[in-house]
Amino acid sequence: MRVQRASHHRLPNVSVPEESLTVVIGNFDGVHRGHQALVQEAKRVDPDGCVVAVTFWPHPLTVLAPGHAPALLCSLERRIELLKAAGASEVRVVNFTTEVASWTPAAFVERVLGPLQPKHVLVGQNFRFGRQAVGTPDTLAEMGRGRFQVHAMDLVAISGVTVSSTRVRDVVAAGNVTEATQLLGRPFEVAGVVVMGDQRGRELGFPTANLVVPQDRAVPSDGVYAGWLEPSTGPDAGRRLPSAISVGTNPTFDGVERRVETYAIGRDDLELYGTDVTVAFAERLRDQIKFDGVEPLISQMNDDVEAAKRVLP
């Protein structure tokens, strides 16, 4: 299976001389601070060279053990954006299939790194590759001898906690979006298309943007959060609008569908149906509660908005 190279995955006017490539390899789900550090180290290793990030899509476990595939922290397109923002000149995507999974470590090196002819290859200490993940950084170094130099980077830790995509997923699932921000170096976010909801929020005085989040994506646990809504189009395109965010099923109204509903504070003029938006989470405010009627719900929603205002800069 080929290594995909798409022109829209390259920055404009970037020259990629084959004799001066530094390659970083990984899944890079979420592009957390450990991934960012790997890209920055690649730039330090060869300041005059180009950094090419090699990543895999879909997630290998989606192919190898679908029942154990993790909830993804972002889309492939967002991953590419974040890798470039971290300093990669180009991102190449390996279409992960059962055939790719069957490659020996030697086949992986020849088919993925061979065409690139890198001078340096950087991976994390926990990098594994080849059939049944038997390849290690030491294996890679042996195979690269005389061709490229391998740098195995220690994993980044914050306050004694190793930064990993698994750790980010765990804290997001627990609703700890504050720690997620620390691990990612930016607020955790979900993105999707705004759809028509029950319009109950508008009736209550808090019109919300109802987000459809793909089922394979990570979402914070049920509760109310402070954060931001960023529309992709319209007069507010690219702006981060301070918001109160509800994740859950609307138990007061016996809802069953899990949603991300975002109220842009003080804005009742937004028309976002059909618009792609990003919702970023700053801090968890409270658990989801089932209220005995509309009045206590409205009172709590007012309190939530005030709490969100205090949290957001």
PDB file of C-alpha atoms in Angstrom:
ATOM      1  CA  MET A   1       0.000   0.000   0.000  1.00  0.00           C
ATOM      2  CA  ARG A   2       1.449   3.339  -0.994  1.00  0.00           C
ATOM      3  CA  VAL A   3       2.450   6.289   1.123  1.00  0.00           C
ATOM      4  CA  GLN A   4       0.040   9.028   0.150  1.00  0.00           C
ATOM      5  CA  ARG A   5       1.421  12.405  -0.822  1.00  0.00           C
ATOM      6  CA  ALA A   6      -1.254  14.988  -1.522  1.00  0.00           C
ATOM      7  CA  SER A   7      -0.427  18.500  -2.716  1.00  0.00           C
ATOM      8  CA  HIS A   8      -2.854  20.074  -0.240  1.00  0.00           C
ATOM      9  CA  HIS A   9      -0.840  18.471   2.557  1.00  0.00           C
ATOM     10  CA  ARG A  10       2.090  20.770   1.765  1.00  0.00           C
ATOM     11  CA  LEU A  11       2.713  24.352   2.697  1.00  0.00           C
ATOM     12  CA  PRO A  12       2.909  26.625  -0.348  1.00  0.00           C
ATOM     13  CA  ASN A  13       6.355  27.529  -1.678  1.00  0.00           C
ATOM     14  CA  VAL A  14       8.090  24.951   0.503  1.00  0.00           C
ATOM     15  CA  SER A  15      11.052  23.241  -1.132  1.00  0.00           C
ATOM     16  CA  VAL A  16      11.669  19.719   0.151  1.00  0.00           C
ATOM     17  CA  PRO A  17      15.200  18.717  -0.937  1.00  0.00           C
ATOM     18  CA  GLU A  18      15.454  14.946  -0.743  1.00  0.00           C
ATOM     19  CA  GLU A  19      19.047  15.119   0.517  1.00  0.00           C
ATOM     20  CA  SER A  20      18.097  17.169   3.573  1.00  0.00           C
ATOM     21  CA  LEU A  21      15.016  15.614   5.084  1.00  0.00           C
ATOM     22  CA  THR A  22      14.360  14.982   8.737  1.00  0.00           C
ATOM     23  CA  VAL A  23      11.459  12.585   9.289  1.00  0.00           C
ATOM     24  CA  VAL A  24       9.314  12.219  12.399  1.00  0.00           C
ATOM     25  CA  ILE A  25       7.049   9.167  12.612  1.00  0.00           C
ATOM     26  CA  GLY A  26       4.019   8.503  14.787  1.00  0.00           C
ATOM     27  CA  ASN A  27       0.254   8.289  15.034  1.00  0.00           C
ATOM     28  CA  PHE A  28       0.200  11.862  16.340  1.00  0.00           C
ATOM     29  CA  ASP A  29      -3.442  11.695  17.444  1.00  0.00           C
ATOM     30  CA  GLY A  30      -4.212  15.057  19.047  1.00  0.00           C
ATOM     31  CA  VAL A  31      -0.698  16.407  18.339  1.00  0.00           C
ATOM     32  CA  HIS A  32      -0.096  16.885  22.067  1.00  0.00           C
ATOM     33  CA  ARG A  33       2.925  18.508  23.675  1.00  0.00           C
ATOM     34  CA  GLY A  34       4.997  15.355  23.310  1.00  0.00           C
ATOM     35  CA  HIS A  35       4.352  15.288  19.565  1.00  0.00           C
ATOM     36  CA  GLN A  36       5.093  18.996  19.319  1.00  0.00           C
ATOM     37  CA  ALA A  37       8.393  18.497  21.157  1.00  0.00           C
ATOM     38  CA  LEU A  38       9.347  15.737  18.689  1.00  0.00           C
ATOM     39  CA  VAL A  39       8.807  18.073  15.726  1.00  0.00           C
ATOM     40  CA  GLN A  40      10.735  20.864  17.432  1.00  0.00           C
ATOM     41  CA  GLU A  41      13.618  18.487  18.158  1.00  0.00           C
ATOM     42  CA  ALA A  42      13.644  17.520  14.479  1.00  0.00           C
ATOM     43  CA  LYS A  43      14.037  21.184  13.574  1.00  0.00           C
ATOM     44  CA  ARG A  44      16.884  21.501  16.074  1.00  0.00           C
ATOM     45  CA  VAL A  45      18.681  18.399  14.724  1.00  0.00           C
ATOM     46  CA  ASP A  46      18.862  19.909  11.225  1.00  0.00           C
ATOM     47  CA  PRO A  47      17.887  23.591  11.265  1.00  0.00           C
ATOM     48  CA  ASP A  48      18.443  23.955   7.516  1.00  0.00           C
ATOM     49  CA  GLY A  49      16.525  20.845   6.508  1.00  0.00           C
ATOM     50  CA  CYS A  50      12.839  20.190   6.015  1.00  0.00           C
ATOM     51  CA  VAL A  51      10.795  18.245   8.551  1.00  0.00           C
ATOM     52  CA  VAL A  52       8.410  15.654   7.136  1.00  0.00           C
ATOM     53  CA  ALA A  53       5.886  14.096   9.519  1.00  0.00           C
ATOM     54  CA  VAL A  54       4.756  10.568   8.644  1.00  0.00           C
ATOM     55  CA  THR A  55       1.460   9.554  10.204  1.00  0.00           C
ATOM     56  CA  PHE A  56      -1.086   6.761   9.813  1.00  0.00           C
ATOM     57  CA  TRP A  57      -4.777   6.790   8.955  1.00  0.00           C
ATOM     58  CA  PRO A  58      -6.994   5.230  10.071  1.00  0.00           C
ATOM     59  CA  HIS A  59      -5.742   4.454  13.565  1.00  0.00           C
ATOM     60  CA  PRO A  60      -4.013   1.030  13.414  1.00  0.00           C
ATOM     61  CA  LEU A  61      -6.333  -0.457  16.047  1.00  0.00           C
ATOM     62  CA  THR A  62      -9.299   0.407  13.837  1.00  0.00           C
ATOM     63  CA  VAL A  63      -7.887  -2.169  11.415  1.00  0.00           C
ATOM     64  CA  LEU A  64      -6.283  -4.645  13.818  1.00  0.00           C
ATOM     65  CA  ALA A  65      -8.822  -4.683  16.669  1.00  0.00           C
ATOM     66  CA  PRO A  66     -11.871  -2.574  15.832  1.00  0.00           C
ATOM     67  CA  GLY A  67     -13.517  -3.317  19.157  1.00  0.00           C
ATOM     68  CA  HIS A  68     -10.573  -1.740  20.965  1.00  0.00           C
ATOM     69  CA  ALA A  69     -10.033   1.272  18.702  1.00  0.00           C
ATOM     70  CA  PRO A  70      -9.668   4.452  20.775  1.00  0.00           C
ATOM     71  CA  ALA A  71     -11.832   7.537  20.453  1.00  0.00           C
ATOM     72  CA  LEU A  72      -9.858   9.915  18.264  1.00  0.00           C
ATOM     73  CA  LEU A  73      -8.848  13.328  19.553  1.00  0.00           C
ATOM     74  CA  CYS A  74      -9.160  15.058  16.183  1.00  0.00           C
ATOM     75  CA  SER A  75      -9.759  14.501  12.490  1.00  0.00           C
ATOM     76  CA  LEU A  76      -6.968  13.728  10.021  1.00  0.00           C
ATOM     77  CA  GLU A  77      -7.219  17.187   8.474  1.00  0.00           C
ATOM     78  CA  ARG A  78      -6.920  18.813  11.902  1.00  0.00           C
ATOM     79  CA  ARG A  79      -3.950  16.570  12.704  1.00  0.00           C
ATOM     80  CA  ILE A  80      -2.219  17.778   9.555  1.00  0.00           C
ATOM     81  CA  GLU A  81      -2.930  21.421  10.451  1.00  0.00           C
ATOM     82  CA  LEU A  82      -1.539  20.946  13.957  1.00  0.00           C
ATOM     83  CA  LEU A  83       1.603  19.151  12.758  1.00  0.00           C
ATOM     84  CA  LYS A  84       2.325  21.997  10.372  1.00  0.00           C
ATOM     85  CA  ALA A  85       1.662  24.527  13.111  1.00  0.00           C
ATOM     86  CA  ALA A  86       4.194  22.632  15.251  1.00  0.00           C
ATOM     87  CA  GLY A  87       6.825  23.060  12.535  1.00  0.00           C
ATOM     88  CA  ALA A  88       6.452  20.248   9.989  1.00  0.00           C
ATOM     89  CA  SER A  89       6.976  21.365   6.397  1.00  0.00           C
ATOM     90  CA  GLU A  90       4.998  18.461   5.011  1.00  0.00           C
ATOM     91  CA  VAL A  91       2.797  15.628   6.278  1.00  0.00           C
ATOM     92  CA  ARG A  92       2.661  12.264   4.563  1.00  0.00           C
ATOM     93  CA  VAL A  93      -0.176   9.892   5.386  1.00  0.00           C
ATOM     94  CA  VAL A  94       0.264   6.130   5.297  1.00  0.00           C
ATOM     95  CA  ASN A  95      -3.066   4.488   4.505  1.00  0.00           C
ATOM     96  CA  PHE A  96      -3.032   1.845   7.252  1.00  0.00           C
ATOM     97  CA  THR A  97      -4.447  -1.470   6.029  1.00  0.00           C
ATOM     98  CA  THR A  98      -4.074  -5.152   6.864  1.00  0.00           C
ATOM     99  CA  GLU A  99      -1.383  -5.266   4.191  1.00  0.00           C
ATOM    100  CA  VAL A 100       0.589  -2.491   5.891  1.00  0.00           C
ATOM    101  CA  ALA A 101       0.105  -4.282   9.219  1.00  0.00           C
ATOM    102  CA  SER A 102       1.697  -7.403   7.704  1.00  0.00           C
ATOM    103  CA  TRP A 103       4.913  -5.643   6.665  1.00  0.00           C
ATOM    104  CA  THR A 104       8.085  -6.739   8.385  1.00  0.00           C
ATOM    105  CA  PRO A 105      10.150  -3.962   9.992  1.00  0.00           C
ATOM    106  CA  ALA A 106      12.499  -4.141   6.995  1.00  0.00           C
ATOM    107  CA  ALA A 107       9.592  -3.755   4.558  1.00  0.00           C
ATOM    108  CA  PHE A 108       8.273  -0.809   6.563  1.00  0.00           C
ATOM    109  CA  VAL A 109      11.637   0.934   6.366  1.00  0.00           C
ATOM    110  CA  GLU A 110      12.011   0.306   2.638  1.00  0.00           C
ATOM    111  CA  ARG A 111       8.484   1.342   1.683  1.00  0.00           C
ATOM    112  CA  VAL A 112       7.951   4.285   4.022  1.00  0.00           C
ATOM    113  CA  LEU A 113      11.429   5.725   4.588  1.00  0.00           C
ATOM    114  CA  GLY A 114      13.188   4.470   1.470  1.00  0.00           C
ATOM    115  CA  PRO A 115      11.517   6.897  -0.953  1.00  0.00           C
ATOM    116  CA  LEU A 116      12.177   9.823   1.394  1.00  0.00           C
ATOM    117  CA  GLN A 117      15.901   9.164   1.827  1.00  0.00           C
ATOM    118  CA  PRO A 118      16.053  11.070   5.128  1.00  0.00           C
ATOM    119  CA  LYS A 119      19.235  12.151   6.891  1.00  0.00           C
ATOM    120  CA  HIS A 120      17.581  11.878  10.304  1.00  0.00           C
ATOM    121  CA  VAL A 121      14.587   9.963  11.657  1.00  0.00           C
ATOM    122  CA  LEU A 122      13.039  10.893  15.002  1.00  0.00           C
ATOM    123  CA  VAL A 123      10.639   8.740  16.999  1.00  0.00           C
ATOM    124  CA  GLY A 124       9.475   8.471  20.578  1.00  0.00           C
ATOM    125  CA  GLN A 125      11.062   5.876  22.846  1.00  0.00           C
ATOM    126  CA  ASN A 126       7.798   3.894  22.732  1.00  0.00           C
ATOM    127  CA  PHE A 127       7.644   3.755  18.919  1.00  0.00           C
ATOM    128  CA  ARG A 128       6.901   0.294  17.531  1.00  0.00           C
ATOM    129  CA  PHE A 129       6.553  -0.764  13.904  1.00  0.00           C
ATOM    130  CA  GLY A 130       6.301  -3.769  11.623  1.00  0.00           C
ATOM    131  CA  ARG A 131       4.233  -6.937  11.884  1.00  0.00           C
ATOM    132  CA  GLN A 132       3.073  -7.535  15.483  1.00  0.00           C
ATOM    133  CA  ALA A 133       4.905  -4.315  16.453  1.00  0.00           C
ATOM    134  CA  VAL A 134       8.226  -6.129  16.789  1.00  0.00           C
ATOM    135  CA  GLY A 135      10.287  -3.175  15.531  1.00  0.00           C
ATOM    136  CA  THR A 136      11.747  -0.793  18.125  1.00  0.00           C
ATOM    137  CA  PRO A 137      13.857   2.368  17.892  1.00  0.00           C
ATOM    138  CA  ASP A 138      16.933   0.136  18.201  1.00  0.00           C
ATOM    139  CA  THR A 139      15.688  -1.970  15.275  1.00  0.00           C
ATOM    140  CA  LEU A 140      15.198   1.202  13.263  1.00  0.00           C
ATOM    141  CA  ALA A 141      18.708   2.407  14.114  1.00  0.00           C
ATOM    142  CA  GLU A 142      20.226  -0.894  12.968  1.00  0.00           C
ATOM    143  CA  MET A 143      18.348  -0.746   9.671  1.00  0.00           C
ATOM    144  CA  GLY A 144      19.285   2.877   9.153  1.00  0.00           C
ATOM    145  CA  ARG A 145      23.013   2.413   9.734  1.00  0.00           C
ATOM    146  CA  GLY A 146      24.881   4.094   6.893  1.00  0.00           C
ATOM    147  CA  ARG A 147      21.636   5.573   5.511  1.00  0.00           C
ATOM    148  CA  PHE A 148      20.057   7.725   8.194  1.00  0.00           C
ATOM    149  CA  GLN A 149      20.575   8.536  11.837  1.00  0.00           C
ATOM    150  CA  VAL A 150      17.850   7.566  14.323  1.00  0.00           C
ATOM    151  CA  HIS A 151      17.024   9.716  17.348  1.00  0.00           C
ATOM    152  CA  ALA A 152      14.748   8.122  19.973  1.00  0.00           C
ATOM    153  CA  MET A 153      13.315  10.902  22.108  1.00  0.00           C
ATOM    154  CA  ASP A 154      12.361  10.513  25.755  1.00  0.00           C
ATOM    155  CA  LEU A 155       8.648  10.938  26.397  1.00  0.00           C
ATOM    156  CA  VAL A 156       7.587  14.340  27.682  1.00  0.00           C
ATOM    157  CA  ALA A 157       6.236  14.505  31.227  1.00  0.00           C
ATOM    158  CA  ILE A 158       4.323  17.288  32.971  1.00  0.00           C
ATOM    159  CA  SER A 159       4.293  17.297  36.767  1.00  0.00           C
ATOM    160  CA  GLY A 160       5.449  13.691  36.694  1.00  0.00           C
ATOM    161  CA  VAL A 161       2.705  12.573  34.284  1.00  0.00           C
ATOM    162  CA  THR A 162       3.792  11.217  30.904  1.00  0.00           C
ATOM    163  CA  VAL A 163       2.094  13.032  28.043  1.00  0.00           C
ATOM    164  CA  SER A 164       0.338  10.591  25.714  1.00  0.00           C
ATOM    165  CA  SER A 165      -2.754  10.422  23.539  1.00  0.00           C
ATOM    166  CA  THR A 166      -4.108   7.755  25.894  1.00  0.00           C
ATOM    167  CA  ARG A 167      -3.713  10.086  28.874  1.00  0.00           C
ATOM    168  CA  VAL A 168      -5.475  12.894  26.994  1.00  0.00           C
ATOM    169  CA  ARG A 169      -8.373  10.570  26.141  1.00  0.00           C
ATOM    170  CA  ASP A 170      -8.647   9.481  29.758  1.00  0.00           C
ATOM    171  CA  VAL A 171      -8.811  12.993  31.207  1.00  0.00           C
ATOM    172  CA  VAL A 172     -11.252  14.136  28.518  1.00  0.00           C
ATOM    173  CA  ALA A 173     -13.505  11.152  29.241  1.00  0.00           C
ATOM    174  CA  ALA A 174     -13.397  12.135  32.926  1.00  0.00           C
ATOM    175  CA  GLY A 175     -14.339  15.725  32.098  1.00  0.00           C
ATOM    176  CA  ASN A 176     -10.969  17.047  33.244  1.00  0.00           C
ATOM    177  CA  VAL A 177     -10.559  19.476  30.370  1.00  0.00           C
ATOM    178  CA  THR A 178      -8.164  21.619  32.416  1.00  0.00           C
ATOM    179  CA  GLU A 179      -5.561  18.841  32.449  1.00  0.00           C
ATOM    180  CA  ALA A 180      -6.309  18.147  28.792  1.00  0.00           C
ATOM    181  CA  THR A 181      -5.293  21.737  28.043  1.00  0.00           C
ATOM    182  CA  GLN A 182      -2.011  21.212  29.890  1.00  0.00           C
ATOM    183  CA  LEU A 183      -1.249  18.010  27.980  1.00  0.00           C
ATOM    184  CA  LEU A 184      -2.231  19.383  24.576  1.00  0.00           C
ATOM    185  CA  GLY A 185      -0.796  22.865  24.980  1.00  0.00           C
ATOM    186  CA  ARG A 186      -4.183  24.235  23.875  1.00  0.00           C
ATOM    187  CA  PRO A 187      -7.820  23.638  24.864  1.00  0.00           C
ATOM    188  CA  PHE A 188      -9.370  20.323  23.890  1.00  0.00           C
ATOM    189  CA  GLU A 189     -11.854  20.833  21.070  1.00  0.00           C
ATOM    190  CA  VAL A 190     -14.553  19.065  19.115  1.00  0.00           C
ATOM    191  CA  ALA A 191     -15.664  20.035  15.651  1.00  0.00           C
ATOM    192  CA  GLY A 192     -18.695  19.292  13.528  1.00  0.00           C
ATOM    193  CA  VAL A 193     -21.762  20.621  11.778  1.00  0.00           C
ATOM    194  CA  VAL A 194     -24.486  22.563  13.594  1.00  0.00           C
ATOM    195  CA  VAL A 195     -27.847  20.834  13.211  1.00  0.00           C
ATOM    196  CA  MET A 196     -31.406  21.708  14.120  1.00  0.00           C
ATOM    197  CA  GLY A 197     -32.136  20.687  17.694  1.00  0.00           C
ATOM    198  CA  ASP A 198     -35.282  20.897  19.768  1.00  0.00           C
ATOM    199  CA  GLN A 199     -34.965  24.713  19.794  1.00  0.00           C
ATOM    200  CA  ARG A 200     -35.738  24.467  23.484  1.00  0.00           C
ATOM    201  CA  GLY A 201     -32.739  26.611  24.360  1.00  0.00           C
ATOM    202  CA  ARG A 202     -34.072  29.471  22.267  1.00  0.00           C
ATOM    203  CA  GLU A 203     -37.413  29.228  24.061  1.00  0.00           C
ATOM    204  CA  LEU A 204     -35.589  29.400  27.409  1.00  0.00           C
ATOM    205  CA  GLY A 205     -33.549  32.424  26.377  1.00  0.00           C
ATOM    206  CA  PHE A 206     -30.326  30.539  25.667  1.00  0.00           C
ATOM    207  CA  PRO A 207     -30.159  29.687  21.942  1.00  0.00           C
ATOM    208  CA  THR A 208     -27.596  26.948  21.421  1.00  0.00           C
ATOM    209  CA  ALA A 209     -25.604  25.541  18.538  1.00  0.00           C
ATOM    210  CA  ASN A 210     -26.202  21.776  18.508  1.00  0.00           C
ATOM    211  CA  LEU A 211     -23.181  19.895  17.297  1.00  0.00           C
ATOM    212  CA  VAL A 212     -23.048  16.537  15.583  1.00  0.00           C
ATOM    213  CA  VAL A 213     -19.798  14.905  16.684  1.00  0.00           C
ATOM    214  CA  PRO A 214     -18.607  11.803  14.799  1.00  0.00           C
ATOM    215  CA  GLN A 215     -19.050   8.657  16.881  1.00  0.00           C
ATOM    216  CA  ASP A 216     -15.360   7.804  16.690  1.00  0.00           C
ATOM    217  CA  ARG A 217     -14.287  11.095  18.345  1.00  0.00           C
ATOM    218  CA  ALA A 218     -13.513  11.814  21.976  1.00  0.00           C
ATOM    219  CA  VAL A 219     -16.053  13.967  23.819  1.00  0.00           C
ATOM    220  CA  PRO A 220     -15.881  15.204  27.430  1.00  0.00           C
ATOM    221  CA  SER A 221     -18.089  13.466  29.971  1.00  0.00           C
ATOM    222  CA  ASP A 222     -21.617  14.761  30.570  1.00  0.00           C
ATOM    223  CA  GLY A 223     -21.701  18.116  32.302  1.00  0.00           C
ATOM    224  CA  VAL A 224     -21.534  21.872  31.786  1.00  0.00           C
ATOM    225  CA  TYR A 225     -18.338  23.612  30.713  1.00  0.00           C
ATOM    226  CA  ALA A 226     -16.960  27.054  29.999  1.00  0.00           C
ATOM    227  CA  GLY A 227     -15.295  27.446  26.634  1.00  0.00           C
ATOM    228  CA  TRP A 228     -15.518  28.969  23.193  1.00  0.00           C
ATOM    229  CA  LEU A 229     -17.488  28.581  19.985  1.00  0.00           C
ATOM    230  CA  GLU A 230     -15.652  29.290  16.733  1.00  0.00           C
ATOM    231  CA  PRO A 231     -17.713  29.401  13.506  1.00  0.00           C
ATOM    232  CA  SER A 232     -15.937  28.615  10.240  1.00  0.00           C
ATOM    233  CA  THR A 233     -18.015  30.970   8.112  1.00  0.00           C
ATOM    234  CA  GLY A 234     -20.115  34.106   8.460  1.00  0.00           C
ATOM    235  CA  PRO A 235     -19.332  37.425  10.175  1.00  0.00           C
ATOM    236  CA  ASP A 236     -17.836  35.656  13.207  1.00  0.00           C
ATOM    237  CA  ALA A 237     -15.658  33.254  11.218  1.00  0.00           C
ATOM    238  CA  GLY A 238     -12.416  32.587  13.053  1.00  0.00           C
ATOM    239  CA  ARG A 239     -13.530  34.363  16.224  1.00  0.00           C
ATOM    240  CA  ARG A 240     -13.634  32.538  19.555  1.00  0.00           C
ATOM    241  CA  LEU A 241     -16.953  33.425  21.158  1.00  0.00           C
ATOM    242  CA  PRO A 242     -17.074  32.952  24.963  1.00  0.00           C
ATOM    243  CA  SER A 243     -19.609  30.217  25.663  1.00  0.00           C
ATOM    244  CA  ALA A 244     -21.350  27.938  28.129  1.00  0.00           C
ATOM    245  CA  ILE A 245     -21.321  24.359  26.837  1.00  0.00           C
ATOM    246  CA  SER A 246     -23.585  21.467  27.797  1.00  0.00           C
ATOM    247  CA  VAL A 247     -22.611  17.874  27.035  1.00  0.00           C
ATOM    248  CA  GLY A 248     -25.278  15.259  27.679  1.00  0.00           C
ATOM    249  CA  THR A 249     -28.803  14.081  27.008  1.00  0.00           C
ATOM    250  CA  ASN A 250     -31.004  16.841  28.499  1.00  0.00           C
ATOM    251  CA  PRO A 251     -32.288  14.671  31.382  1.00  0.00           C
ATOM    252  CA  THR A 252     -34.749  17.363  32.505  1.00  0.00           C
ATOM    253  CA  PHE A 253     -36.642  16.693  29.272  1.00  0.00           C
ATOM    254  CA  ASP A 254     -35.963  12.926  29.282  1.00  0.00           C
ATOM    255  CA  GLY A 255     -33.612  13.192  26.320  1.00  0.00           C
ATOM    256  CA  VAL A 256     -31.747  10.134  25.052  1.00  0.00           C
ATOM    257  CA  GLU A 257     -29.443  11.525  22.359  1.00  0.00           C
ATOM    258  CA  ARG A 258     -26.058  12.725  23.571  1.00  0.00           C
ATOM    259  CA  ARG A 259     -25.271  16.199  22.291  1.00  0.00           C
ATOM    260  CA  VAL A 260     -22.823  19.065  22.546  1.00  0.00           C
ATOM    261  CA  GLU A 261     -24.920  22.228  22.898  1.00  0.00           C
ATOM    262  CA  THR A 262     -23.122  25.562  22.999  1.00  0.00           C
ATOM    263  CA  TYR A 263     -24.535  28.942  23.997  1.00  0.00           C
ATOM    264  CA  ALA A 264     -22.405  31.864  22.816  1.00  0.00           C
ATOM    265  CA  ILE A 265     -22.828  34.231  25.744  1.00  0.00           C
ATOM    266  CA  GLY A 266     -24.921  37.276  24.930  1.00  0.00           C
ATOM    267  CA  ARG A 267     -25.461  36.251  21.317  1.00  0.00           C
ATOM    268  CA  ASP A 268     -29.009  35.539  20.175  1.00  0.00           C
ATOM    269  CA  ASP A 269     -28.326  36.607  16.583  1.00  0.00           C
ATOM    270  CA  LEU A 270     -26.268  33.650  15.398  1.00  0.00           C
ATOM    271  CA  GLU A 271     -27.590  31.621  12.465  1.00  0.00           C
ATOM    272  CA  LEU A 272     -25.293  28.616  12.325  1.00  0.00           C
ATOM    273  CA  TYR A 273     -27.403  25.752  10.966  1.00  0.00           C
ATOM    274  CA  GLY A 274     -25.306  23.766   8.510  1.00  0.00           C
ATOM    275  CA  THR A 275     -22.122  25.566   9.540  1.00  0.00           C
ATOM    276  CA  ASP A 276     -18.921  23.825  10.566  1.00  0.00           C
ATOM    277  CA  VAL A 277     -17.929  25.002  14.023  1.00  0.00           C
ATOM    278  CA  THR A 278     -15.269  24.220  16.605  1.00  0.00           C
ATOM    279  CA  VAL A 279     -16.098  24.063  20.305  1.00  0.00           C
ATOM    280  CA  ALA A 280     -13.144  24.422  22.692  1.00  0.00           C
ATOM    281  CA  PHE A 281     -13.361  23.478  26.381  1.00  0.00           C
ATOM    282  CA  ALA A 282     -11.725  25.636  29.060  1.00  0.00           C
ATOM    283  CA  GLU A 283     -13.074  24.368  32.385  1.00  0.00           C
ATOM    284  CA  ARG A 284     -15.719  22.044  33.794  1.00  0.00           C
ATOM    285  CA  LEU A 285     -18.383  23.934  35.751  1.00  0.00           C
ATOM    286  CA  ARG A 286     -20.669  21.185  37.075  1.00  0.00           C
ATOM    287  CA  ASP A 287     -22.208  17.763  36.514  1.00  0.00           C
ATOM    288  CA  GLN A 288     -25.364  17.305  34.503  1.00  0.00           C
ATOM    289  CA  ILE A 289     -28.480  17.621  36.661  1.00  0.00           C
ATOM    290  CA  LYS A 290     -32.108  16.648  36.145  1.00  0.00           C
ATOM    291  CA  PHE A 291     -34.270  19.569  37.308  1.00  0.00           C
ATOM    292  CA  ASP A 292     -37.858  19.494  38.548  1.00  0.00           C
ATOM    293  CA  GLY A 293     -39.220  21.812  35.902  1.00  0.00           C
ATOM    294  CA  VAL A 294     -38.193  24.700  33.671  1.00  0.00           C
ATOM    295  CA  GLU A 295     -37.822  27.477  36.276  1.00  0.00           C
ATOM    296  CA  PRO A 296     -34.994  25.885  38.296  1.00  0.00           C
ATOM    297  CA  LEU A 297     -33.326  24.968  35.011  1.00  0.00           C
ATOM    298  CA  ILE A 298     -33.395  28.568  33.783  1.00  0.00           C
ATOM    299  CA  SER A 299     -32.044  29.760  37.124  1.00  0.00           C
ATOM    300  CA  GLN A 300     -29.165  27.300  36.923  1.00  0.00           C
ATOM    301  CA  MET A 301     -28.454  28.240  33.316  1.00  0.00           C
ATOM    302  CA  ASN A 302     -28.114  31.877  34.369  1.00  0.00           C
ATOM    303  CA  ASP A 303     -25.689  30.776  37.074  1.00  0.00           C
ATOM    304  CA  ASP A 304     -23.759  28.705  34.536  1.00  0.00           C
ATOM    305  CA  VAL A 305     -23.376  31.702  32.227  1.00  0.00           C
ATOM    306  CA  GLU A 306     -22.077  33.864  35.071  1.00  0.00           C
ATOM    307  CA  ALA A 307     -19.682  31.112  36.105  1.00  0.00           C
ATOM    308  CA  ALA A 308     -18.421  30.821  32.530  1.00  0.00           C
ATOM    309  CA  LYS A 309     -17.840  34.573  32.377  1.00  0.00           C
ATOM    310  CA  ARG A 310     -15.687  34.375  35.507  1.00  0.00           C
ATOM    311  CA  VAL A 311     -13.626  31.526  34.071  1.00  0.00           C
ATOM    312  CA  LEU A 312     -13.013  32.838  30.560  1.00  0.00           C
ATOM    313  CA  PRO A 313     -10.413  35.539  29.899  1.00  0.00           C
TER     314      PRO A 313
END
